[in-house]
Amino acid sequence: MVHRHIIEAQQFNKKGLQEILEAADHIQERAERRLPLDLLTGKILGNLFYVKSMRTRLAFEAAMKRLGGSVANVEFPEAFSSELTGGSFEDTVRVTGSLVDVIVLRHFQGGSARRAAEVSPVPVINGGDGPAQHPTQALIDLYCIEKLKGGIDGVSIAFVGDLMHSRTIRSLAYFLAKYSGIKIYFVSPRALKMKDDMKDYLREHQVPFSESLDSAEEWREIASRVDILYITQTPREHFADRVEEYERSKEIFRVTPDILKALKKDTYIMHPFPRDQELPAEIDPDPRAVYFDLIQYGQYLRMGLLCLVLKAQLA
């Protein structure tokens, strides 16, 4: 594998992404043929989590154990040591890296994964760093799109909800910019619109996109055109004291029976979880609702990624 660490979406080119997706395919094939999966026997994964996360921690732990390896979980390390500020974070990473073979880091500060990679003696996988990125979740989303649509080139996708704070959406948009024929629609409340740096990046890489703000009519029309509907929360806390604006946004940016009716038969609904009123449980039985399928795709992807960074023999 070209990259020792998995830090951010921008570090990959299309060839590198394809290598990861093919590794996931290899794991899926081995699982379906009931071939041995103990490719990382004797290896130890260290989950170094400064922020609570049930799904990411459990998913990496399950992936590593399915591969025959073991896991050491460290949550809130500052509570168990004299770590305070500055270089002490780097010291914690060095110590952890001296005891395990790969680190999955989740941190509340953007850029922490890059800091860790600069000093770690073992590969670092970014499991979410503040508001910056969540590349492994976005890789799962990318893999899911490839499996559902038979490829990624030419896909149109609507990102809906809190686009300003969604690191998963940012990472996935960066990944999609590597492909051809992509069309992106940003649909959100004005207060939670996509940041300008992301839009500048898409312009620089000639990825066509449009932006719809606070419009129920445009939201429904866009939903009728896209291949992928990727929706996330519109959290109350990001509206401060603008209660009326929040209540209006909550009603607009959600999947309703009317939106379902507008979707094409082969448009798929994705969500990174956790969910709220934007994706009612009543939607779950619809065959286009694939957000729970992402869990299984995620296992194959994470297992393949761990094999690549730890240089396991996949062939």
C-alpha positions as a Python dict, from the first residue, in 0.01 Angstrom:
ca = {
    (1, 'M'): (0, 0, 0),
    (2, 'V'): (131, 344, -93),
    (3, 'H'): (25, 517, 229),
    (4, 'R'): (146, 410, 573),
    (5, 'H'): (-116, 618, 755),
    (6, 'I'): (-486, 685, 680),
    (7, 'I'): (-524, 1051, 774),
    (8, 'E'): (-743, 1239, 525),
    (9, 'A'): (-926, 1192, 198),
    (10, 'Q'): (-698, 1427, 4),
    (11, 'Q'): (-401, 1192, 43),
    (12, 'F'): (-548, 937, -199),
    (13, 'N'): (-567, 926, -575),
    (14, 'K'): (-817, 713, -765),
    (15, 'K'): (-573, 423, -794),
    (16, 'G'): (-512, 421, -419),
    (17, 'L'): (-884, 422, -348),
    (18, 'Q'): (-937, 133, -587),
    (19, 'E'): (-671, -67, -403),
    (20, 'I'): (-867, -28, -78),
    (21, 'L'): (-1201, -117, -240),
    (22, 'E'): (-1045, -426, -399),
    (23, 'A'): (-906, -533, -61),
    (24, 'A'): (-1260, -512, 77),
    (25, 'D'): (-1383, -722, -216),
    (26, 'H'): (-1117, -982, -136),
    (27, 'I'): (-1231, -1004, 226),
    (28, 'Q'): (-1595, -1033, 117),
    (29, 'E'): (-1507, -1315, -122),
    (30, 'R'): (-1313, -1502, 147),
    (31, 'A'): (-1602, -1461, 390),
    (32, 'E'): (-1862, -1583, 141),
    (33, 'R'): (-1646, -1884, 45),
    (34, 'R'): (-1589, -1956, 416),
    (35, 'L'): (-1212, -1938, 370),
    (36, 'P'): (-988, -1862, 670),
    (37, 'L'): (-983, -1496, 769),
    (38, 'D'): (-706, -1514, 1031),
    (39, 'L'): (-476, -1288, 829),
    (40, 'L'): (-361, -1076, 1127),
    (41, 'T'): (-299, -1340, 1392),
    (42, 'G'): (-56, -1206, 1650),
    (43, 'K'): (-121, -841, 1562),
    (44, 'I'): (-266, -590, 1811),
    (45, 'L'): (-487, -293, 1729),
    (46, 'G'): (-489, -2, 1973),
    (47, 'N'): (-813, 200, 1986),
    (48, 'L'): (-696, 536, 2123),
    (49, 'F'): (-1021, 727, 2176),
    (50, 'Y'): (-1038, 1075, 2329),
    (51, 'V'): (-1407, 1097, 2232),
    (52, 'K'): (-1692, 854, 2291),
    (53, 'S'): (-1788, 645, 1988),
    (54, 'M'): (-1970, 318, 2018),
    (55, 'R'): (-1993, 240, 1644),
    (56, 'T'): (-1641, 322, 1528),
    (57, 'R'): (-1474, 155, 1825),
    (58, 'L'): (-1689, -158, 1809),
    (59, 'A'): (-1657, -185, 1432),
    (60, 'F'): (-1276, -172, 1435),
    (61, 'E'): (-1262, -411, 1728),
    (62, 'A'): (-1488, -660, 1550),
    (63, 'A'): (-1291, -626, 1225),
    (64, 'M'): (-958, -690, 1395),
    (65, 'K'): (-1088, -990, 1590),
    (66, 'R'): (-1243, -1143, 1277),
    (67, 'L'): (-895, -1125, 1125),
    (68, 'G'): (-747, -1319, 1416),
    (69, 'G'): (-586, -1022, 1586),
    (70, 'S'): (-649, -871, 1927),
    (71, 'V'): (-750, -525, 2052),
    (72, 'A'): (-642, -292, 2331),
    (73, 'N'): (-895, -16, 2404),
    (74, 'V'): (-787, 310, 2565),
    (75, 'E'): (-1064, 565, 2615),
    (76, 'F'): (-1001, 915, 2754),
    (77, 'P'): (-630, 852, 2817),
    (78, 'E'): (-590, 1194, 2980),
    (79, 'A'): (-801, 1067, 3270),
    (80, 'F'): (-551, 793, 3347),
    (81, 'S'): (-220, 976, 3310),
    (82, 'S'): (-57, 1311, 3370),
    (83, 'E'): (-122, 1414, 3010),
    (84, 'L'): (-225, 1777, 2988),
    (85, 'T'): (-132, 1981, 2679),
    (86, 'G'): (130, 2026, 2411),
    (87, 'G'): (378, 1748, 2352),
    (88, 'S'): (214, 1510, 2596),
    (89, 'F'): (-32, 1402, 2326),
    (90, 'E'): (262, 1301, 2110),
    (91, 'D'): (412, 1111, 2403),
    (92, 'T'): (88, 917, 2449),
    (93, 'V'): (91, 823, 2081),
    (94, 'R'): (454, 710, 2102),
    (95, 'V'): (387, 494, 2406),
    (96, 'T'): (76, 340, 2252),
    (97, 'G'): (258, 278, 1925),
    (98, 'S'): (536, 100, 2109),
    (99, 'L'): (287, -154, 2243),
    (100, 'V'): (55, -219, 1946),
    (101, 'D'): (86, -272, 1570),
    (102, 'V'): (-168, -14, 1449),
    (103, 'I'): (-351, 277, 1615),
    (104, 'V'): (-707, 390, 1544),
    (105, 'L'): (-729, 744, 1679),
    (106, 'R'): (-1045, 939, 1756),
    (107, 'H'): (-992, 1290, 1886),
    (108, 'F'): (-1185, 1611, 1945),
    (109, 'Q'): (-933, 1835, 1765),
    (110, 'G'): (-900, 1866, 1389),
    (111, 'G'): (-547, 1784, 1275),
    (112, 'S'): (-478, 1546, 1564),
    (113, 'A'): (-448, 1245, 1334),
    (114, 'R'): (-176, 1420, 1135),
    (115, 'R'): (6, 1509, 1458),
    (116, 'A'): (-12, 1147, 1568),
    (117, 'A'): (118, 1019, 1234),
    (118, 'E'): (424, 1243, 1260),
    (119, 'V'): (548, 1063, 1573),
    (120, 'S'): (385, 719, 1572),
    (121, 'P'): (612, 415, 1523),
    (122, 'V'): (314, 225, 1375),
    (123, 'P'): (40, 311, 1123),
    (124, 'V'): (-229, 555, 1238),
    (125, 'I'): (-587, 535, 1111),
    (126, 'N'): (-800, 846, 1160),
    (127, 'G'): (-1125, 738, 1325),
    (128, 'G'): (-1256, 1096, 1331),
    (129, 'D'): (-1066, 1409, 1433),
    (130, 'G'): (-1289, 1689, 1554),
    (131, 'P'): (-1480, 1864, 1275),
    (132, 'A'): (-1212, 1784, 1019),
    (133, 'Q'): (-1256, 1438, 861),
    (134, 'H'): (-1366, 1079, 910),
    (135, 'P'): (-1199, 903, 615),
    (136, 'T'): (-1278, 544, 714),
    (137, 'Q'): (-1653, 609, 732),
    (138, 'A'): (-1634, 787, 397),
    (139, 'L'): (-1443, 490, 249),
    (140, 'I'): (-1731, 268, 361),
    (141, 'D'): (-1977, 505, 194),
    (142, 'L'): (-1769, 498, -124),
    (143, 'Y'): (-1756, 118, -119),
    (144, 'C'): (-2132, 101, -65),
    (145, 'I'): (-2194, 332, -362),
    (146, 'E'): (-1970, 117, -583),
    (147, 'K'): (-2151, -202, -483),
    (148, 'L'): (-2500, -54, -519),
    (149, 'K'): (-2449, 135, -844),
    (150, 'G'): (-2191, -94, -1007),
    (151, 'G'): (-1930, 182, -1009),
    (152, 'I'): (-1865, 536, -889),
    (153, 'D'): (-1794, 733, -1207),
    (154, 'G'): (-2100, 924, -1322),
    (155, 'V'): (-2285, 911, -990),
    (156, 'S'): (-2504, 1201, -877),
    (157, 'I'): (-2545, 1252, -503),
    (158, 'A'): (-2740, 1489, -279),
    (159, 'F'): (-2589, 1572, 59),
    (160, 'V'): (-2869, 1686, 289),
    (161, 'G'): (-2875, 1834, 641),
    (162, 'D'): (-2593, 1975, 852),
    (163, 'L'): (-2321, 2008, 588),
    (164, 'M'): (-2114, 2258, 786),
    (165, 'H'): (-2022, 2016, 1065),
    (166, 'S'): (-2034, 1675, 894),
    (167, 'R'): (-1678, 1544, 867),
    (168, 'T'): (-1808, 1228, 696),
    (169, 'I'): (-1969, 1429, 417),
    (170, 'R'): (-1652, 1637, 376),
    (171, 'S'): (-1438, 1326, 344),
    (172, 'L'): (-1676, 1161, 98),
    (173, 'A'): (-1691, 1476, -117),
    (174, 'Y'): (-1311, 1478, -133),
    (175, 'F'): (-1314, 1112, -240),
    (176, 'L'): (-1580, 1166, -506),
    (177, 'A'): (-1372, 1446, -658),
    (178, 'K'): (-1124, 1178, -772),
    (179, 'Y'): (-1385, 1027, -1004),
    (180, 'S'): (-1528, 1142, -1337),
    (181, 'G'): (-1881, 1252, -1420),
    (182, 'I'): (-1972, 1318, -1056),
    (183, 'K'): (-2252, 1563, -980),
    (184, 'I'): (-2300, 1690, -624),
    (185, 'Y'): (-2603, 1869, -477),
    (186, 'F'): (-2568, 2045, -140),
    (187, 'V'): (-2908, 2079, 32),
    (188, 'S'): (-2919, 2238, 375),
    (189, 'P'): (-3044, 2513, 602),
    (190, 'R'): (-2861, 2838, 529),
    (191, 'A'): (-2710, 2830, 880),
    (192, 'L'): (-2554, 2488, 814),
    (193, 'K'): (-2440, 2520, 454),
    (194, 'M'): (-2123, 2359, 322),
    (195, 'K'): (-1807, 2555, 399),
    (196, 'D'): (-1645, 2756, 122),
    (197, 'D'): (-1317, 2564, 131),
    (198, 'M'): (-1497, 2246, 22),
    (199, 'K'): (-1676, 2427, -260),
    (200, 'D'): (-1347, 2588, -370),
    (201, 'Y'): (-1188, 2242, -379),
    (202, 'L'): (-1465, 2108, -602),
    (203, 'R'): (-1434, 2406, -837),
    (204, 'E'): (-1057, 2358, -853),
    (205, 'H'): (-1108, 1992, -950),
    (206, 'Q'): (-1389, 2077, -1193),
    (207, 'V'): (-1656, 1881, -1007),
    (208, 'P'): (-1997, 2032, -1084),
    (209, 'F'): (-2213, 2106, -782),
    (210, 'S'): (-2516, 2311, -688),
    (211, 'E'): (-2639, 2453, -359),
    (212, 'S'): (-2996, 2474, -233),
    (213, 'L'): (-3063, 2659, 91),
    (214, 'D'): (-3385, 2657, 295),
    (215, 'S'): (-3600, 2541, 4),
    (216, 'A'): (-3848, 2254, 42),
    (217, 'E'): (-3942, 2274, -326),
    (218, 'E'): (-3583, 2248, -451),
    (219, 'W'): (-3513, 1966, -202),
    (220, 'R'): (-3795, 1754, -344),
    (221, 'E'): (-3693, 1827, -704),
    (222, 'I'): (-3329, 1736, -637),
    (223, 'A'): (-3435, 1414, -463),
    (224, 'S'): (-3613, 1309, -782),
    (225, 'R'): (-3294, 1336, -988),
    (226, 'V'): (-3007, 1184, -789),
    (227, 'D'): (-2864, 833, -763),
    (228, 'I'): (-2773, 864, -394),
    (229, 'L'): (-2956, 1053, -122),
    (230, 'Y'): (-2713, 1106, 167),
    (231, 'I'): (-2890, 1263, 462),
    (232, 'T'): (-2760, 1361, 804),
    (233, 'Q'): (-2893, 1538, 1112),
    (234, 'T'): (-2975, 1906, 1156),
    (235, 'P'): (-2882, 1933, 1526),
    (236, 'R'): (-3063, 2177, 1751),
    (237, 'E'): (-2742, 2307, 1913),
    (238, 'H'): (-2612, 2456, 1588),
    (239, 'F'): (-2905, 2701, 1569),
    (240, 'A'): (-2828, 2873, 1903),
    (241, 'D'): (-3137, 3075, 2003),
    (242, 'R'): (-3296, 3069, 1654),
    (243, 'V'): (-3574, 2832, 1757),
    (244, 'E'): (-3813, 2911, 1471),
    (245, 'E'): (-3538, 2859, 1213),
    (246, 'Y'): (-3453, 2523, 1368),
    (247, 'E'): (-3816, 2407, 1375),
    (248, 'R'): (-3861, 2503, 1010),
    (249, 'S'): (-3540, 2328, 906),
    (250, 'K'): (-3632, 2017, 1101),
    (251, 'E'): (-3953, 1988, 902),
    (252, 'I'): (-3794, 2055, 563),
    (253, 'F'): (-3478, 1848, 570),
    (254, 'R'): (-3617, 1504, 637),
    (255, 'V'): (-3721, 1199, 438),
    (256, 'T'): (-4100, 1205, 415),
    (257, 'P'): (-4345, 985, 220),
    (258, 'D'): (-4354, 1268, -34),
    (259, 'I'): (-3976, 1250, -77),
    (260, 'L'): (-3990, 871, -106),
    (261, 'K'): (-4251, 904, -379),
    (262, 'A'): (-4023, 1144, -568),
    (263, 'L'): (-3720, 913, -563),
    (264, 'K'): (-3627, 697, -861),
    (265, 'K'): (-3657, 321, -814),
    (266, 'D'): (-3279, 287, -810),
    (267, 'T'): (-3201, 583, -584),
    (268, 'Y'): (-3051, 471, -253),
    (269, 'I'): (-3082, 642, 84),
    (270, 'M'): (-2768, 657, 300),
    (271, 'H'): (-2710, 795, 650),
    (272, 'P'): (-2392, 790, 867),
    (273, 'F'): (-2584, 760, 1198),
    (274, 'P'): (-2684, 847, 1462),
    (275, 'R'): (-3018, 957, 1323),
    (276, 'D'): (-3303, 1169, 1450),
    (277, 'Q'): (-3629, 1296, 1303),
    (278, 'E'): (-3469, 1346, 959),
    (279, 'L'): (-3490, 970, 892),
    (280, 'P'): (-3798, 813, 1056),
    (281, 'A'): (-3793, 440, 1129),
    (282, 'E'): (-4097, 407, 901),
    (283, 'I'): (-3857, 450, 608),
    (284, 'D'): (-3651, 143, 702),
    (285, 'P'): (-3857, -122, 514),
    (286, 'D'): (-3814, 61, 182),
    (287, 'P'): (-3568, -140, -34),
    (288, 'R'): (-3388, 182, -122),
    (289, 'A'): (-3300, 243, 244),
    (290, 'V'): (-2950, 91, 263),
    (291, 'Y'): (-2805, 255, 573),
    (292, 'F'): (-2806, -70, 772),
    (293, 'D'): (-2638, -248, 479),
    (294, 'L'): (-2344, -13, 535),
    (295, 'I'): (-2263, -201, 855),
    (296, 'Q'): (-2174, -520, 667),
    (297, 'Y'): (-1996, -329, 392),
    (298, 'G'): (-1809, -151, 670),
    (299, 'Q'): (-1680, -478, 812),
    (300, 'Y'): (-1533, -583, 477),
    (301, 'L'): (-1384, -238, 421),
    (302, 'R'): (-1224, -207, 763),
    (303, 'M'): (-1088, -561, 748),
    (304, 'G'): (-937, -497, 405),
    (305, 'L'): (-791, -165, 521),
    (306, 'L'): (-630, -323, 829),
    (307, 'C'): (-477, -592, 609),
    (308, 'L'): (-331, -328, 377),
    (309, 'V'): (-177, -108, 646),
    (310, 'L'): (-35, -413, 825),
    (311, 'K'): (86, -563, 494),
    (312, 'A'): (-102, -892, 527),
    (313, 'Q'): (-92, -1123, 228),
    (314, 'L'): (-433, -1092, 62),
    (315, 'A'): (-368, -1288, -259),
}
